[in-house]
Coordinates of C-alpha atoms in Angstrom, one line a residue:
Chain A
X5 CA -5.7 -26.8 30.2
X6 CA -5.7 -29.5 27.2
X7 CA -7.3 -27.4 25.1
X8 CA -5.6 -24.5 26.1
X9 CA -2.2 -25.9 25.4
X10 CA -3.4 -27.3 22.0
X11 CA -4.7 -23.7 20.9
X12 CA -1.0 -22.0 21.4
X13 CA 1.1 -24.4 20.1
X14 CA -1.3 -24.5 16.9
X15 CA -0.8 -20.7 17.0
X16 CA 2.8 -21.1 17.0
X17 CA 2.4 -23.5 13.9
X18 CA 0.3 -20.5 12.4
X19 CA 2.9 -17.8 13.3
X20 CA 6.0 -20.4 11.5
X21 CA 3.6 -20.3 8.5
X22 CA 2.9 -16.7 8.4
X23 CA 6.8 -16.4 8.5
X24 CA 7.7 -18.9 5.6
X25 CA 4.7 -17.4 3.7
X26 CA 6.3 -13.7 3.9
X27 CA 9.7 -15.4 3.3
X28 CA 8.5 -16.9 0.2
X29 CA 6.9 -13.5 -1.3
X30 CA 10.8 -12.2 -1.4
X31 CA 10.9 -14.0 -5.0
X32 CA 8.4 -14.0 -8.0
X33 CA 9.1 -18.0 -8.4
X34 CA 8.2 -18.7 -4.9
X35 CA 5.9 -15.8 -3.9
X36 CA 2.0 -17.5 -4.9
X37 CA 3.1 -20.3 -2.5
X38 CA 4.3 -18.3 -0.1
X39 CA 1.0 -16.8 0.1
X40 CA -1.1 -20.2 -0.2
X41 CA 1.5 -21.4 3.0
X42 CA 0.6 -17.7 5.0
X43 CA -3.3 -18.4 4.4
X44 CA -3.2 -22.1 5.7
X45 CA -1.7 -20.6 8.6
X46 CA -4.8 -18.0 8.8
X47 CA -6.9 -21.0 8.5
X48 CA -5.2 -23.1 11.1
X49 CA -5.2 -20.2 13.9
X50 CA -9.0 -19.5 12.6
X51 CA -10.2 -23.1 13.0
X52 CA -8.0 -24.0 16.5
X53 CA -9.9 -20.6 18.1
X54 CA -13.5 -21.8 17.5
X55 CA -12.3 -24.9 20.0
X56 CA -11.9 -21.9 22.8
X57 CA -13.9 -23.1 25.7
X58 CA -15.0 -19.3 26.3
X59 CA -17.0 -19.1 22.8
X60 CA -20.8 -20.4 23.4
X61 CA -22.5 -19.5 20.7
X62 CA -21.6 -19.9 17.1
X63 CA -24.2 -18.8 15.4
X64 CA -23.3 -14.9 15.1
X65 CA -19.5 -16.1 14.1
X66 CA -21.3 -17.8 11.3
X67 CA -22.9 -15.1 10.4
X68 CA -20.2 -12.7 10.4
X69 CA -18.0 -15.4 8.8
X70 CA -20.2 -15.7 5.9
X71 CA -21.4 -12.2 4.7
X72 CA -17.5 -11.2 5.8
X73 CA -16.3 -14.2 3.0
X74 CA -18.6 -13.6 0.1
X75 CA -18.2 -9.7 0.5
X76 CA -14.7 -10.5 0.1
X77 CA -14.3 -12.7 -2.1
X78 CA -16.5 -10.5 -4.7
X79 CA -14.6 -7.9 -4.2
X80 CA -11.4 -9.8 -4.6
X81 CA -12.7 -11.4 -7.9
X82 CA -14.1 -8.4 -9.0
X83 CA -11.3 -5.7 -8.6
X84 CA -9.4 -4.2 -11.8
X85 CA -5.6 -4.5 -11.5
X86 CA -5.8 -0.5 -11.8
X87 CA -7.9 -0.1 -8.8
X88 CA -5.7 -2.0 -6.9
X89 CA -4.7 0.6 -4.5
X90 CA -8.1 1.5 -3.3
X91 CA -8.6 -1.8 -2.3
X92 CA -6.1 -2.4 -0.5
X93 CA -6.8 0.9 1.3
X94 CA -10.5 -0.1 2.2
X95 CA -9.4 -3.4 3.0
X96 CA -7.1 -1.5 5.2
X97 CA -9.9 0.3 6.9
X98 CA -11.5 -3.3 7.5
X99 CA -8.6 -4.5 9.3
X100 CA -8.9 -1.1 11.6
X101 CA -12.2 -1.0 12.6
X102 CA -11.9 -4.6 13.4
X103 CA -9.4 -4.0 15.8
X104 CA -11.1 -1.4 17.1
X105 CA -14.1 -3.4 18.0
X106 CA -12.2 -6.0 19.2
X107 CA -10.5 -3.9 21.8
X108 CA -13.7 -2.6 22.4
X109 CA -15.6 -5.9 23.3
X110 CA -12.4 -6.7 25.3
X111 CA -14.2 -4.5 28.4
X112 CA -16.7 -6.5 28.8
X113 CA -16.3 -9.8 29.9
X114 CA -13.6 -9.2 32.6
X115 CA -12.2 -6.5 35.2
X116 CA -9.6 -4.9 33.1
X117 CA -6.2 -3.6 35.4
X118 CA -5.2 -0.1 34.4
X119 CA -2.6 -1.2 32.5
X120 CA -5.2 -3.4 30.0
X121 CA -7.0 -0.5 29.9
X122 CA -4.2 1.6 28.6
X123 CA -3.8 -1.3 26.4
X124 CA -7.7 -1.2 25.1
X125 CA -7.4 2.3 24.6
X126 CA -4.4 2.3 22.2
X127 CA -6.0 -0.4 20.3
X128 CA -9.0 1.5 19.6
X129 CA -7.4 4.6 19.1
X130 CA -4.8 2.9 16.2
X131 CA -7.9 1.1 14.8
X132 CA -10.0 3.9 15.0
X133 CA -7.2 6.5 13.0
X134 CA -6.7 3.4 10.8
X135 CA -10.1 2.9 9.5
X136 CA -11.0 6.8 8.9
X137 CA -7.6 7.2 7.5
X138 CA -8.1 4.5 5.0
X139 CA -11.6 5.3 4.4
X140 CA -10.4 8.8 3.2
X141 CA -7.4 7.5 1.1
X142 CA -10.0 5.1 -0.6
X143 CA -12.0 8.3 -1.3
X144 CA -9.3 9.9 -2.8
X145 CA -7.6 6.6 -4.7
X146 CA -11.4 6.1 -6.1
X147 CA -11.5 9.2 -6.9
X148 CA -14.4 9.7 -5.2
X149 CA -13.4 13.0 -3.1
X150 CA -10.6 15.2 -4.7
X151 CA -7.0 13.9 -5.1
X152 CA -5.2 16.8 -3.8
X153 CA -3.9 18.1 -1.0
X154 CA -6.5 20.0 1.4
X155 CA -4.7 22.2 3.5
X156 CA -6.6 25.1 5.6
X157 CA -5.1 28.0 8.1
X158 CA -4.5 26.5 11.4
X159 CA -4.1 22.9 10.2
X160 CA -1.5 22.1 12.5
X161 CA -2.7 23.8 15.8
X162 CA -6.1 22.0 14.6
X163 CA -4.3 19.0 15.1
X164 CA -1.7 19.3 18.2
X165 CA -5.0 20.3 20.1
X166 CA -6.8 17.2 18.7
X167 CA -3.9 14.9 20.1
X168 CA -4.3 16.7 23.1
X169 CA -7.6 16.3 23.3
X170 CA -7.2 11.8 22.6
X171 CA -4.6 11.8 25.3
X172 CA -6.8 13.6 28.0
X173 CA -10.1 11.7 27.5
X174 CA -7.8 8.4 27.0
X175 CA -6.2 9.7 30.4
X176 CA -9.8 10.2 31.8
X177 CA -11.2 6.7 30.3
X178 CA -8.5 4.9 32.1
X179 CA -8.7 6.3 36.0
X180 CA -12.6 7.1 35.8
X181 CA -15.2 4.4 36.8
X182 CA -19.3 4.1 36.5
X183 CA -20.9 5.2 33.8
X184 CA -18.5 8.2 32.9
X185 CA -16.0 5.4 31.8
X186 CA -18.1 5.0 28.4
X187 CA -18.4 8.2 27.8
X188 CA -14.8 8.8 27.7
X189 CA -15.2 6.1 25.2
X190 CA -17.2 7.6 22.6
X191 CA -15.1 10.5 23.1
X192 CA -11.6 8.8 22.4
X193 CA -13.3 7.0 19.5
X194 CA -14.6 10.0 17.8
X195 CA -11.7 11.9 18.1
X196 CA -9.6 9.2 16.9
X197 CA -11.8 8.7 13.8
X198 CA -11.2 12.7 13.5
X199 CA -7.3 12.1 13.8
X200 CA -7.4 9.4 11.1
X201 CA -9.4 12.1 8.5
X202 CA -6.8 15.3 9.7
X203 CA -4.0 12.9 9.0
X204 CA -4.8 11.9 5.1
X205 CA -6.7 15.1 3.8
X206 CA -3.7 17.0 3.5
X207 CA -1.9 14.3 2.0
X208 CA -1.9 14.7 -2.1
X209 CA -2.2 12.1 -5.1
X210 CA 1.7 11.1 -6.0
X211 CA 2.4 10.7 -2.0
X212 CA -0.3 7.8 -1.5
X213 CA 2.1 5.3 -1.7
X214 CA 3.6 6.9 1.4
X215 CA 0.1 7.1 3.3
X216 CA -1.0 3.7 2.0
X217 CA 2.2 1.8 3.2
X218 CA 1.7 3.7 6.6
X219 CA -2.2 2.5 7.1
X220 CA -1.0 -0.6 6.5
X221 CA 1.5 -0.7 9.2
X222 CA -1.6 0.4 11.4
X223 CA -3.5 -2.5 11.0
X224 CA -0.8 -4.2 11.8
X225 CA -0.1 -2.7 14.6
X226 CA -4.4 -2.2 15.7
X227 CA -4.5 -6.0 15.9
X228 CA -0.6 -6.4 18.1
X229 CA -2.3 -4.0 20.5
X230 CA -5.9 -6.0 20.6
X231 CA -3.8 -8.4 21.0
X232 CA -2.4 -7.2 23.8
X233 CA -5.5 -6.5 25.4
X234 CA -6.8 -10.0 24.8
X235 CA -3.9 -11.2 25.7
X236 CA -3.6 -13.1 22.0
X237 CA -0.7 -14.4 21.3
X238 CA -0.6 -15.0 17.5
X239 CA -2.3 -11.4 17.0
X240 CA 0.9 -10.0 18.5
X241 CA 3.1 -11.6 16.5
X242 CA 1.0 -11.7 13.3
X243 CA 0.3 -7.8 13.6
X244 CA 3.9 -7.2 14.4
X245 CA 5.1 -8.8 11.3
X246 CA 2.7 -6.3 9.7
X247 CA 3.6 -3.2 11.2
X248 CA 7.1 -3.9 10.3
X249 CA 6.1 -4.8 6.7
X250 CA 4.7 -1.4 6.4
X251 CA 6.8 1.1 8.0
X252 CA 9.6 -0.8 5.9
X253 CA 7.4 0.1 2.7
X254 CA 6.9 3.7 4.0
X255 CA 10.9 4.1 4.6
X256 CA 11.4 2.7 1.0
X257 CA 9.0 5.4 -0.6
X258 CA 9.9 8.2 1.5
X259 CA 13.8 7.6 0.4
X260 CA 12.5 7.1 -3.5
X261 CA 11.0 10.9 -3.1
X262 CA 14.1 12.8 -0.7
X263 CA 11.8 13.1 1.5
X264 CA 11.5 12.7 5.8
X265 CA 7.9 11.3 6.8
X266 CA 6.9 14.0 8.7
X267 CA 7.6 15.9 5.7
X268 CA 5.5 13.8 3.4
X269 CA 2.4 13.6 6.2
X270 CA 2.5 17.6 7.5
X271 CA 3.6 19.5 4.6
X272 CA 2.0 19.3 1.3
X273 CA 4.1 20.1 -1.9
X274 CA 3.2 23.3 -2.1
X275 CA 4.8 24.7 1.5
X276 CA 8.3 23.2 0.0
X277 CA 8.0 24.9 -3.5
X278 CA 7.2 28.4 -1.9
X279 CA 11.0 29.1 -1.4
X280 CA 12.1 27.5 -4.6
X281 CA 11.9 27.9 -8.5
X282 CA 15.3 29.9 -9.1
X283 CA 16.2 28.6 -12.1
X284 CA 14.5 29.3 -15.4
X285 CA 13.7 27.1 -18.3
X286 CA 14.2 27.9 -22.0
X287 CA 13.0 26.6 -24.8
X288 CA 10.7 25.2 -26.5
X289 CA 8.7 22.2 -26.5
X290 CA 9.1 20.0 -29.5
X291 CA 5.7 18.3 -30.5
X292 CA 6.1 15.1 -32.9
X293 CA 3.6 13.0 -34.2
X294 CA 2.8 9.1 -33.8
X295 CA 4.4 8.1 -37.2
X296 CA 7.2 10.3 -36.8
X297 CA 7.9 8.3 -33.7
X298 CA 7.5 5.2 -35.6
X299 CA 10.4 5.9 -37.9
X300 CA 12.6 6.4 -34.8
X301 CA 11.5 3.4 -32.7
X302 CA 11.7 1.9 -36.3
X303 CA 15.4 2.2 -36.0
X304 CA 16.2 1.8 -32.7
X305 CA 18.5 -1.1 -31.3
X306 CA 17.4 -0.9 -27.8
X307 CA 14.2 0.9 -26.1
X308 CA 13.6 1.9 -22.2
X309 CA 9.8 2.3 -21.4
X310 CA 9.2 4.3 -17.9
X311 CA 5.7 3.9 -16.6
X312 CA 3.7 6.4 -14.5
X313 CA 0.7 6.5 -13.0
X314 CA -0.7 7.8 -16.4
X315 CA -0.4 4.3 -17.7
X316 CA -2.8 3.4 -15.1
X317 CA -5.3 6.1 -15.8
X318 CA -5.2 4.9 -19.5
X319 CA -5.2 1.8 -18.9
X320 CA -2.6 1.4 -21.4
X321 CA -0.4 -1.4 -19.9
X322 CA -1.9 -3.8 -22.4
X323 CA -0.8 -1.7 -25.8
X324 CA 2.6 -1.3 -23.9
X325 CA 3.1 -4.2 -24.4
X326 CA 2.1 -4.9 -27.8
X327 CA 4.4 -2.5 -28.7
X328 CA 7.3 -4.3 -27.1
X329 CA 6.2 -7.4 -29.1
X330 CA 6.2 -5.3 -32.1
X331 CA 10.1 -3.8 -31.4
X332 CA 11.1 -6.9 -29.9
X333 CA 10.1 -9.0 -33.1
X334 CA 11.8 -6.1 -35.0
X335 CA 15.2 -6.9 -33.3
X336 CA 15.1 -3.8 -30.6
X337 CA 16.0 -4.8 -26.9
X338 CA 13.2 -3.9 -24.5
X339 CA 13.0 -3.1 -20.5
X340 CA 11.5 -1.1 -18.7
X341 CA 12.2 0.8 -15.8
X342 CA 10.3 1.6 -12.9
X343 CA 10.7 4.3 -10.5
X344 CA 9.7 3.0 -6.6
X345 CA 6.7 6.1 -6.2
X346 CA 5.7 5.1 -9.6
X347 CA 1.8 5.2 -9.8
X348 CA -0.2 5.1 -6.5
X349 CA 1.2 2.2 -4.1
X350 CA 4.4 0.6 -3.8
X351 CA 4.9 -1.7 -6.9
X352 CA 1.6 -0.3 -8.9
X353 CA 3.5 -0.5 -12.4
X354 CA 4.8 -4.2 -12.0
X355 CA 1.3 -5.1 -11.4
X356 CA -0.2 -3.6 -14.2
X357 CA 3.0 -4.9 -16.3
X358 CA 2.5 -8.0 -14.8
X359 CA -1.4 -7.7 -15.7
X360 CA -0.3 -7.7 -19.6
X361 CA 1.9 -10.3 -19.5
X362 CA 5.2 -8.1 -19.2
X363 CA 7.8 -11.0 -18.1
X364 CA 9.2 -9.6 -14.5
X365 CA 12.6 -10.1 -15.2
X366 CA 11.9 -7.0 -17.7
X367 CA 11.1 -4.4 -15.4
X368 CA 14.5 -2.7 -13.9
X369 CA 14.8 -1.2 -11.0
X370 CA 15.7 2.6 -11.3
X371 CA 19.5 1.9 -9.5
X372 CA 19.3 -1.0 -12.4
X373 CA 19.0 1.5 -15.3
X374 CA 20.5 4.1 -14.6
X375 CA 23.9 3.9 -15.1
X376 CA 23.2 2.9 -19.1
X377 CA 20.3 5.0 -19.6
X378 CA 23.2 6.9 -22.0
X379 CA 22.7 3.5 -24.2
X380 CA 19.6 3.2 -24.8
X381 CA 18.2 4.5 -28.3
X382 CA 15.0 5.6 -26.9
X383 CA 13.4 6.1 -23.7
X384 CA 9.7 6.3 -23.6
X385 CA 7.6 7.9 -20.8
X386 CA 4.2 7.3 -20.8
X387 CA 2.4 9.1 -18.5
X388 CA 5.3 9.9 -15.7
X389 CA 6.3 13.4 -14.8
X390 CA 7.8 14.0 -11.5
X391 CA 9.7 11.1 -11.5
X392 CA 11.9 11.3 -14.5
X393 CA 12.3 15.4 -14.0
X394 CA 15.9 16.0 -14.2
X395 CA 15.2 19.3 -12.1
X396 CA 15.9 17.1 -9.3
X397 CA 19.6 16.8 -10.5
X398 CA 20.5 20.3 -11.9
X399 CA 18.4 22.6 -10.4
X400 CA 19.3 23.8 -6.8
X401 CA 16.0 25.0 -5.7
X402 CA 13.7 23.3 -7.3
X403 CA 11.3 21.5 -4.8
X404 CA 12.0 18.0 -5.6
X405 CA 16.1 18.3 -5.7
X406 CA 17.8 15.8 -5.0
X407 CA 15.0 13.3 -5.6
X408 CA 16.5 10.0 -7.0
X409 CA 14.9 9.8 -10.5
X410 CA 15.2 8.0 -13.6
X411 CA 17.0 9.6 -15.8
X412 CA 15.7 9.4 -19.2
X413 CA 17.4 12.7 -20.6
X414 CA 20.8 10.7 -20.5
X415 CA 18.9 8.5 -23.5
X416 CA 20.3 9.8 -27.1
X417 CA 15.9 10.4 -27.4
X418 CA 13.7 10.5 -25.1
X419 CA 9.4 10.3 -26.2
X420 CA 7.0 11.8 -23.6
X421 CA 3.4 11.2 -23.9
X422 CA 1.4 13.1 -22.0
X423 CA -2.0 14.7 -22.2
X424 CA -0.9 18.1 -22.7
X425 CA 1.4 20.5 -20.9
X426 CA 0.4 20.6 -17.8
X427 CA 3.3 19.7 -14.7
X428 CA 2.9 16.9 -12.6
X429 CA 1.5 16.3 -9.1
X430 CA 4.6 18.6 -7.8
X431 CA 3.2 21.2 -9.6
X432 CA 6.5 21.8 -10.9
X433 CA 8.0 22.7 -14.3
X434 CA 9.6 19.2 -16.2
X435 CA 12.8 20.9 -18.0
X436 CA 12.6 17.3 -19.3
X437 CA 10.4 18.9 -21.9
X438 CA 12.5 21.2 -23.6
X439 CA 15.2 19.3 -23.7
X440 CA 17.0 19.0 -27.2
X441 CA 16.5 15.2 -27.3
X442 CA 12.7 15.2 -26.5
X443 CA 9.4 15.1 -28.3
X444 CA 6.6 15.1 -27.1
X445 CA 3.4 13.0 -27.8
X446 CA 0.5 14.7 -27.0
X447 CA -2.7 12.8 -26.6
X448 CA -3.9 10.1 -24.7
X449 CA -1.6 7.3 -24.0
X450 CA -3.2 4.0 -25.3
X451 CA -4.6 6.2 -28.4
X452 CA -1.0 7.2 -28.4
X453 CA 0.7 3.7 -28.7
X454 CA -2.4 2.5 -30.6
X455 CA -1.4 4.8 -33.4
X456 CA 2.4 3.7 -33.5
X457 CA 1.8 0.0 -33.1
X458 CA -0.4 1.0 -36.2
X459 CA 2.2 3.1 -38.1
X460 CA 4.1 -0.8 -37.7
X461 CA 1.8 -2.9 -39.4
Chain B
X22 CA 5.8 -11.1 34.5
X23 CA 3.4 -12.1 31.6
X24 CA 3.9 -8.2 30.3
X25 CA 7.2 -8.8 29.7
X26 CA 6.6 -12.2 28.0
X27 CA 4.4 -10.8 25.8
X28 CA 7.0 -7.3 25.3
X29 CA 9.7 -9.6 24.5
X30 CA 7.4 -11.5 21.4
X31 CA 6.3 -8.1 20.2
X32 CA 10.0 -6.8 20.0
X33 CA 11.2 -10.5 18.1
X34 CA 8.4 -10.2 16.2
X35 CA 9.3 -6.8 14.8
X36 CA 12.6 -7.5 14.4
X37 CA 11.7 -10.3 12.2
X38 CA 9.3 -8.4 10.3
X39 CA 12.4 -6.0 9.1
X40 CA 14.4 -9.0 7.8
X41 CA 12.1 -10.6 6.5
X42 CA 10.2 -7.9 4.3
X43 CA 13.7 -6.1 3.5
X44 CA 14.6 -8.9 0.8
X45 CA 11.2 -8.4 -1.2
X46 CA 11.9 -6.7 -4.5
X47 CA 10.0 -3.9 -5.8
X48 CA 8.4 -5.8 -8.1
X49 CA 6.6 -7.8 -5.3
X50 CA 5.4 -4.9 -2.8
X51 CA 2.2 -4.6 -3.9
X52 CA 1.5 -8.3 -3.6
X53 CA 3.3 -8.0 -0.5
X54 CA 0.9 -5.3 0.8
X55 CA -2.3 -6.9 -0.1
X56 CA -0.6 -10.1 1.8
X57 CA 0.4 -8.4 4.9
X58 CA -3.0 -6.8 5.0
X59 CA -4.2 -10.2 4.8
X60 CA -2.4 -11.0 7.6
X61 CA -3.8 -8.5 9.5
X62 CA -6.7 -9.8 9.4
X63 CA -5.6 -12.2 11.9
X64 CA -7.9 -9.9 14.2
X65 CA -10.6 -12.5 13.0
X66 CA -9.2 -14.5 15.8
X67 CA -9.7 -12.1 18.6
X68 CA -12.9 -11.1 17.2
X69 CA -14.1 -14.6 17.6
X70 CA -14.2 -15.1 20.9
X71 CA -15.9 -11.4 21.5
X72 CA -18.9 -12.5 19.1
X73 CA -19.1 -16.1 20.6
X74 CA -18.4 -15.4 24.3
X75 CA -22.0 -13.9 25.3
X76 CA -20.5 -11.6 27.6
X77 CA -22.9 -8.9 26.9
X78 CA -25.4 -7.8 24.0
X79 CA -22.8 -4.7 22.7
X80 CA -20.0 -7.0 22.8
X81 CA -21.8 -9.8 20.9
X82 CA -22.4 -7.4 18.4
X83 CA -19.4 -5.7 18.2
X84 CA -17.8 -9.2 17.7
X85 CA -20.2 -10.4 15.4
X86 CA -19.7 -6.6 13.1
X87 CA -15.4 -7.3 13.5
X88 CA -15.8 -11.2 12.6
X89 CA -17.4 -9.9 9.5
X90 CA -14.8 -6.8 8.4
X91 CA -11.5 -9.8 9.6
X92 CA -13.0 -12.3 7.2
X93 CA -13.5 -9.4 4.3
X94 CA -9.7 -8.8 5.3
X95 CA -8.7 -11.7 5.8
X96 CA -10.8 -13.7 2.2
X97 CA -10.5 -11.0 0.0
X98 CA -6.6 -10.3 0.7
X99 CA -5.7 -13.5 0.1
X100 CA -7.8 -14.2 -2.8
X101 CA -6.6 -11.0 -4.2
X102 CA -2.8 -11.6 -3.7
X103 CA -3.5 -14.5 -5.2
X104 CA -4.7 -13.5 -8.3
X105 CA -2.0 -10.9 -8.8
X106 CA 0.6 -13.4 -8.4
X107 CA -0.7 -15.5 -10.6
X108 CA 0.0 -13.1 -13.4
X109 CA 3.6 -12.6 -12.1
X110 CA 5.1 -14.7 -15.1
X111 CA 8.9 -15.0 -16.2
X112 CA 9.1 -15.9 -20.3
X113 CA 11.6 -18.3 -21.0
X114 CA 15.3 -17.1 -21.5
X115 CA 15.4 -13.1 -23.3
X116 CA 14.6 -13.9 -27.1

């Protein structure tokens, strides 16, 4: 009992940490400590469980402990700031298939009631959807399968039948007994690694942030229900924590694109637009070049810069910000503003600001810019589309109206650079473009900027 | 009886979650993320005892295989977080 006793009440030490360390991440200031505090409490719950009197053998924990740590820590030392969010989705997938085998393992050892088994099951099944979800968003964050949306005939039947299908072999696992128990196994855990890949394929680049935030409020909530089943008490509360943090993420990005979740995760773009498009746009896009933009920015009193995700494909934050050095030294005010589905996960363009050196207290929140966008001499976008499309304002009809977006037209002129005039992830015209205030700036980004920072020296 | 000791935790422990991660600012969530996921590794724990308990060969090594992915989780998260907020810099007052 001793030893019992002192394991929970050093877990309820951990849990107090893990809630001060997530307290402290709600400010820059505090944030690095508030993460140092919320490992210490990982260390503390780590170290107290080795003293379990069930645990015999230590060798494979060291094992598993040590190729577990150096994999990590290479990959943690390794990773560029821009491939940030296929890290976190793989890292993701690690938490879920963790969970999964930990519910798994939980069957042997001890009779399981019904009721743990129900519990089991759900853990593997979260883990199991959680791992091949994240293992497909990596794919397509990596870029190592395509980025858009793959939607076939029969999608959705395909996967009503599937749930079916977990919930009658999960039904079957629990009540069956002898050797057909495990193969109701397999069965759920093949079937849930199925659901996780149905659930991500048909989900497209811009809404990652959506589907990452979600798989990470699966792992949080894999290990709460292998915690149930090992009846754990710091997993619970631990994984709790974390499946709050991430459907609160996935709430925050869904609002950001006027969109429900189950219209993010069933219908890709392309079902919404099929009824839209109404509205026409004249005119003509108005092409500039480099050192023409320099004799604007030249003269300009106060500058907005809106990333996009195209700043992180050129990995142009670092030139971004040599060109605020460059207007700031030249008297101009610089912020930027960022849109919340900005890039590929929540917070993606802070980082990469952040990366260069970009002060936080720079980078505005779009409800912070907004109302004086109509002050600002010059907005630049670099490499944002959807996001700054004023379609969602004026144009009934057009897929994304009613989307919250930055709006940079308000700006007295407004510099796009973009690769060329292709529209967005939407697939959706930018009237943006046409506008009598824009130019655009065709080309790569960081070329782009390199060529005005250039035109200043 | 233990059920709904452990219900009531799970339902605090959400509730708390929601404050808690409702006063980040956007300019933290990806740090956040990476340090929630971190968190989640705290399956480590759980997988311990499956990989040292020598209950069976399959659950020894289903242990040993969920110790490993925790602790790439749990290391690499942290480390990771880490290093972003290390770059998370305020200049002094706006020139």
């Amino acid at each position: 009992m001793g030893i019992e006793l002192l394991v929970n009440l050093s877990y309820v030490a951990a849990a107090v940490l893990f809630i001060f360390g997530l307290k402290m991440l709600g400010s820059p200031a505090t944030a690095r400590k508030g993460n140092l505090i919320s490992a210490l409490g990982m260390f503390i719950a780590v170290v107290i469980t080795l003293l379990d009197q069930s645990i015999i053998d230590y060798k494979w924990i060291i094992a598993g402990v040590v190729v577990g740590g150096l994999i990590g820590a290479l990959v943690a030392r390794r990773v560029e700031m821009t491939g940030m969010p296929e890290m976190v989705a793989l890292f993701n997938g690690f938490g879920g298939v963790a969970s999964l085998f930990v519910g798994w393992a939980a069957l042997y050892g001890f009779e399981a009631t019904t009721f743990e088994l129900i519990i089991i099951v759900l853990s593997i099944l979260i883990g199991g959807v959680t791992f091949s979800g994240s293992m497909v968003a990596w794919g397509k964050l990596s870029e190592r399968i395509s980025g858009k949306a793959m939607v076939f005939r029969g999608q959705r039947i395909f996967n009503i039948l599937l749930i079916i299908a977990i919930i009658a072999a999960s039904v079957m696992f629990t009540i069956s007994t002898g050797p057909a128990t495990s193969i109701y196994l397999y069965v759920v855990i093949g079937l849930s690694l199925l659901l996780g890949i149905m659930l991500v394929i048909p989900i497209g680049g811009a809404d990652m942030p959506v589907v990452i935030s979600l798989l990470n409020s699966y792992s949080g909530l894999a290990a709460c229900a292998a915690g149930i089943a090992i009846n754990n008490i710091i997993l619970i509360v631990a994984g709790a924590l974390v499946g709050a943090s991430g459907i609160i993420l996935t709430q925050i990005m869904c609002k950001a694109m006027n969109r429900s979740l189950s219209n993010v995760l069933f219908s890709g773009f392309s079902a919404v637009s099929a009824g839209g498009s109404a509205a026409k746009i004249e005119g003509e896009a108005k092409a500039m070049t480099a050192e023409d933009a320099y004799y604007v920015l030249e003269a300009a009193a106060s500058v907005v810069i809106v990333p996009g995700y195209g700043m992180a494909v050129a990995q142009a934050q670092h030139v971004v910000k040599e060109l605020q050095e460059l207007l700031e030294k030249n008297g101009a005010e610089v912020v930027y503003a960022i849109h919340p589905v900005a890039g590929r996960m929540p917070g993606h363009m802070n980082v990469l600001l952040a990366e260069a050196d970009v002060s936080y207290d720079l980078l505005l929140e779009m409800d912070a810019i907004n109302p004086r966008m109509d002050t600002f001499d010059v907005a630049i976008v670099i490499g944002a589309n959807d996001v700054v499309n004023p379609a969602a304002r004026e144009m009934e009809g057009s897929p994304i109206y009613g989307m919250p977006v930055i709006n940079v037209d308000m700006a007295r002129n407004v510099f796009v650079m973009k690769r060329s005039m292709a529209s967005g992830f939407a697939g959706i015209d930018n009237p943006l473009f046409f506008k009598e205030n824009t130019r655009m700036l065709f080309g790569d980004a960081k070329e782009m900027l390199g060529n005005i920072i250039k035109a200043f020296s | 009886m233990e059920i709904v000791f452990l219900a009531f935790i799970l339902m605090l422990s959400i509730f708390l979650g929601f404050e808690l991660i409702n006063k980040v600012p956007a300019t933290l969530h990806t740090p956040l993320m990476s340090g929630s996921n971190a968190i989640s590794g705290i399956t480590l724990v759980g997988a311990l005892t499956s990989a040292g308990a020598e209950h069976a060969v399959l659950s020894t090594i289903l242990g040993t295989i969920a110790v490993a992915m925790a602790t790439i989780n749990v290391i690499g998260g942290y480390m990771v977080t880490d290093r972003m907020l290390a770059m998370f810099k305020k200049k002094g007052s706006a020139k």
